[in-house]
Short mmCIF file of C-alpha atoms in Angstrom, two decimals:
data_model
loop_
_atom_site.label_atom_id
_atom_site.label_comp_id
_atom_site.label_asym_id
_atom_site.label_seq_id
_atom_site.Cartn_x
_atom_site.Cartn_y
_atom_site.Cartn_z
CA GLY J 243 81.35 116.23 102.64
CA ASP J 244 80.13 114.33 99.64
CA SER J 245 78.29 111.12 100.36
CA VAL J 246 76.09 108.46 98.76
CA THR J 247 73.34 106.54 100.52
CA GLN J 248 71.95 103.37 99.04
CA MET J 249 68.97 101.25 99.84
CA GLU J 250 70.02 98.58 102.27
CA GLY J 251 70.12 95.03 101.12
CA PRO J 252 70.08 92.27 100.59
CA VAL J 253 67.33 92.32 98.01
CA THR J 254 65.82 89.06 96.79
CA LEU J 255 63.45 88.93 93.84
CA SER J 256 61.97 86.37 91.52
CA GLU J 257 62.93 86.27 87.87
CA GLU J 258 61.00 88.79 85.74
CA ALA J 259 60.16 90.99 88.72
CA CYS J 260 60.65 94.76 88.61
CA LEU J 261 63.68 96.18 90.35
CA THR J 262 64.36 99.51 91.98
CA ILE J 263 67.46 100.21 94.06
CA ASN J 264 67.33 103.62 95.66
CA CYS J 265 70.31 105.94 95.70
CA THR J 266 70.52 109.47 97.05
CA TYR J 267 73.51 111.70 97.29
CA THR J 268 74.89 114.77 99.01
CA ALA J 269 77.37 116.83 97.08
CA THR J 270 78.48 120.34 96.30
CA GLY J 271 77.38 121.39 92.86
CA TYR J 272 76.43 118.85 90.22
CA PRO J 273 78.55 115.74 90.34
CA SER J 274 78.60 112.94 87.80
CA LEU J 275 76.72 109.85 88.96
CA PHE J 276 77.50 106.20 88.32
CA TRP J 277 76.17 102.73 88.93
CA TYR J 278 78.77 99.98 89.17
CA VAL J 279 78.05 96.25 89.36
CA GLN J 280 80.20 93.61 90.99
CA TYR J 281 79.62 89.98 90.05
CA PRO J 282 80.85 87.28 92.42
CA GLY J 283 84.63 87.08 92.52
CA GLU J 284 85.12 89.97 90.12
CA GLY J 285 86.00 93.64 90.20
CA LEU J 286 83.54 96.46 89.73
CA GLN J 287 82.24 97.20 86.24
CA LEU J 288 80.57 100.37 85.12
CA LEU J 289 76.89 99.69 84.48
CA LEU J 290 75.75 103.18 83.53
CA LYS J 291 76.38 106.83 84.22
CA ALA J 292 74.86 110.30 83.94
CA THR J 293 76.84 113.49 83.93
CA LYS J 294 74.21 116.20 84.25
CA ALA J 295 70.74 116.79 85.60
CA ASP J 296 67.88 114.98 83.83
CA ASP J 297 70.30 112.72 81.95
CA LYS J 298 69.25 109.09 81.80
CA GLY J 299 71.91 106.41 81.80
CA SER J 300 70.99 103.00 80.45
CA ASN J 301 72.64 99.66 79.78
CA LYS J 302 71.60 95.99 79.70
CA GLY J 303 67.99 96.92 80.44
CA PHE J 304 68.92 98.98 83.50
CA GLU J 305 68.12 102.68 83.70
CA ALA J 306 68.76 105.53 86.11
CA THR J 307 67.82 109.20 85.82
CA TYR J 308 69.82 112.02 87.39
CA ARG J 309 67.28 113.91 89.52
CA LYS J 310 68.75 117.15 90.80
CA GLU J 311 65.62 118.21 92.67
CA THR J 312 65.55 115.05 94.76
CA THR J 313 69.34 114.41 94.64
CA SER J 314 68.63 110.87 93.55
CA PHE J 315 69.83 108.35 90.98
CA HIS J 316 67.66 105.28 91.46
CA LEU J 317 68.49 102.14 89.50
CA GLU J 318 65.57 100.42 87.74
CA LYS J 319 64.96 97.40 85.57
CA GLY J 320 61.62 96.19 84.33
CA SER J 321 62.30 92.47 84.30
CA VAL J 322 65.27 91.00 86.12
CA GLN J 323 67.10 87.80 85.27
CA VAL J 324 69.04 85.32 87.37
CA SER J 325 72.21 86.63 85.73
CA ASP J 326 71.56 90.06 87.30
CA SER J 327 72.44 88.66 90.72
CA ALA J 328 75.33 90.82 91.92
CA VAL J 329 76.24 93.70 94.21
CA TYR J 330 75.32 97.14 92.89
CA PHE J 331 77.16 100.31 93.91
CA CYS J 332 76.00 103.85 93.41
CA ALA J 333 78.80 106.40 93.20
CA LEU J 334 79.45 110.05 92.51
CA SER J 335 82.41 111.90 91.11
CA PRO J 336 82.73 115.35 92.60
CA ILE J 337 83.30 118.26 90.27
CA GLN J 338 86.36 120.47 90.20
CA GLY J 339 88.66 117.61 89.33
CA ALA J 340 88.56 116.07 92.78
CA GLN J 341 89.05 112.72 91.11
CA LYS J 342 87.72 110.53 93.83
CA LEU J 343 84.71 108.31 93.38
CA VAL J 344 82.53 108.33 96.46
CA PHE J 345 80.71 105.00 96.75
CA GLY J 346 77.58 103.94 98.52
CA GLN J 347 77.70 100.85 100.69
CA GLY J 348 76.47 98.52 97.96
CA THR J 349 73.25 96.54 97.61
CA ARG J 350 73.36 92.79 97.16
CA LEU J 351 70.74 91.55 94.71
CA THR J 352 69.74 87.91 94.38
CA ILE J 353 67.35 86.78 91.67
CA ASN J 354 65.68 83.40 92.11
CA PRO J 355 64.47 81.39 89.12
CA ASP E 273 92.42 95.68 75.55
CA ALA E 274 93.61 93.57 78.49
CA GLY E 275 91.99 95.75 81.13
CA VAL E 276 93.53 96.46 84.51
CA ILE E 277 95.75 93.59 85.60
CA GLN E 278 96.39 92.75 89.23
CA SER E 279 98.62 90.16 90.82
CA PRO E 280 98.46 88.00 92.72
CA ARG E 281 94.74 87.20 92.69
CA HIS E 282 94.99 85.56 96.09
CA GLU E 283 97.56 86.00 98.83
CA VAL E 284 97.71 84.22 102.15
CA THR E 285 100.39 85.30 104.56
CA GLU E 286 101.20 85.30 108.23
CA MET E 287 101.04 88.27 110.52
CA GLY E 288 104.23 90.30 110.41
CA GLN E 289 105.15 89.40 106.88
CA GLU E 290 105.57 91.92 104.07
CA VAL E 291 102.95 91.83 101.32
CA THR E 292 103.26 93.45 97.90
CA LEU E 293 100.31 93.82 95.59
CA ARG E 294 100.84 94.74 91.95
CA CYS E 295 98.82 96.57 89.36
CA LYS E 296 99.17 97.28 85.66
CA PRO E 297 96.73 99.97 84.51
CA ILE E 298 95.17 100.19 81.10
CA SER E 299 97.62 101.59 78.58
CA GLY E 300 97.10 105.32 78.03
CA HIS E 301 95.33 105.88 81.33
CA ASN E 302 96.75 108.69 83.43
CA SER E 303 95.15 108.12 86.83
CA LEU E 304 95.48 105.08 89.06
CA PHE E 305 93.54 104.28 92.22
CA TRP E 306 93.96 101.73 95.02
CA TYR E 307 90.84 100.64 96.93
CA ARG E 308 90.21 98.27 99.80
CA GLN E 309 86.93 96.37 100.20
CA THR E 310 85.77 94.78 103.44
CA MET E 311 82.39 93.70 104.73
CA MET E 312 82.57 96.13 107.62
CA ARG E 313 83.78 99.27 105.83
CA GLY E 314 82.70 98.69 102.24
CA LEU E 315 84.84 100.17 99.47
CA GLU E 316 87.49 102.65 100.61
CA LEU E 317 89.86 104.68 98.48
CA LEU E 318 93.40 104.31 99.82
CA ILE E 319 95.45 106.43 97.44
CA TYR E 320 95.47 107.71 93.88
CA PHE E 321 98.07 108.85 91.39
CA ASN E 322 97.96 111.25 88.46
CA ASN E 323 100.74 110.85 85.91
CA ASN E 324 102.57 108.57 88.35
CA VAL E 325 102.53 111.19 91.13
CA PRO E 326 100.65 110.45 94.38
CA ILE E 327 97.91 113.03 94.77
CA ASP E 328 95.91 111.98 97.79
CA ASP E 329 96.97 109.31 100.27
CA SER E 330 94.62 110.36 103.04
CA GLY E 331 92.91 106.98 102.88
CA MET E 332 96.05 105.01 103.64
CA PRO E 333 95.28 103.57 107.06
CA GLU E 334 98.71 103.56 108.65
CA ASP E 335 102.41 103.94 108.02
CA ARG E 336 102.50 100.21 107.45
CA PHE E 337 100.93 100.89 104.05
CA SER E 338 102.88 102.41 101.18
CA ALA E 339 102.23 102.74 97.46
CA LYS E 340 104.47 103.55 94.53
CA MET E 341 104.08 104.13 90.84
CA PRO E 342 107.54 104.09 89.26
CA ASN E 343 106.17 104.38 85.72
CA ALA E 344 102.93 104.69 83.81
CA SER E 345 102.42 100.95 83.52
CA PHE E 346 103.06 99.69 87.03
CA SER E 347 102.09 100.35 90.62
CA THR E 348 102.60 98.53 93.91
CA LEU E 349 100.83 98.60 97.25
CA LYS E 350 102.97 97.30 100.09
CA ILE E 351 101.98 96.37 103.62
CA GLN E 352 104.81 95.92 106.10
CA PRO E 353 104.28 94.40 108.58
CA SER E 354 100.91 92.86 107.76
CA GLU E 355 98.22 92.31 110.39
CA PRO E 356 95.05 90.17 110.39
CA ARG E 357 92.89 93.29 110.16
CA ASP E 358 94.45 94.01 106.76
CA SER E 359 92.58 91.03 105.35
CA ALA E 360 90.43 92.38 102.53
CA VAL E 361 90.08 92.52 98.77
CA TYR E 362 92.32 95.20 97.28
CA PHE E 363 91.31 96.70 93.95
CA CYS E 364 93.28 98.76 91.52
CA ALA E 365 91.47 101.01 89.05
CA SER E 366 92.60 103.32 86.27
CA LYS E 367 91.08 106.24 84.43
CA LYS E 368 92.06 108.02 81.26
CA GLY E 369 91.54 111.67 82.12
CA ILE E 370 93.07 113.49 85.04
CA TYR E 371 90.67 116.36 85.50
CA SER E 372 87.52 114.93 84.00
CA ASP E 373 84.83 113.95 86.46
CA THR E 374 82.90 112.15 83.74
CA ASP E 375 85.51 109.56 82.84
CA THR E 376 84.95 105.98 83.88
CA GLN E 377 87.21 104.21 86.33
CA TYR E 378 88.05 100.69 85.19
CA PHE E 379 88.64 98.18 87.94
CA GLY E 380 90.92 95.19 88.06
CA PRO E 381 89.75 91.80 89.35
CA GLY E 382 91.20 92.45 92.80
CA THR E 383 93.65 90.70 95.12
CA ARG E 384 92.10 88.80 98.01
CA LEU E 385 94.51 89.12 100.94
CA THR E 386 94.27 86.91 103.99
CA VAL E 387 96.60 87.59 106.90
CA LEU E 388 96.66 84.78 109.44
#
């Protein structure tokens, strides 16, 4: 079945460091891919998405490129801030109207000043 | 836009009691999802509705769990009787399109349930 595997956390970085959170997926066909972020005590918010191969999603300085050949959707940011501390979830939406979002296990990111 | 509204935000109850969680989706959204989040199992989809009709409840853990959507603006998730292992954060999410895999799901703030 469809699945998403994320880099295990927790991840701790210093402010202004570069960030990469790895995400790979297994799916039939070409699903849509998403990154959600969950700040402490809140629900999940969409961070960015890509709906077809080679698309790049971007938002708030974060980027992720849909790589069909490596079935990956790694999240990157060039310079992180303390306010980026949160849990990040990679997810896919299967095609054919299956509706469900399949989530990875989440990666907790802590940025120290 | 008020976003997805959930109530209560926190619920503490004793084992054996009935618990009802409530959700108001974003107006105009046609799909509604209930998720459960725990440290051990992560984020799990329990059930989802399209146009108020339950489509897939395969994630509902047991008969103790039930969900309804009597109209487009309201849904409930009920646990009866509750058990300590039901302690988790329960999220409701809604989505505009029914058959679009590109639409975004919008999540509510969650209900943190503690069963003693």
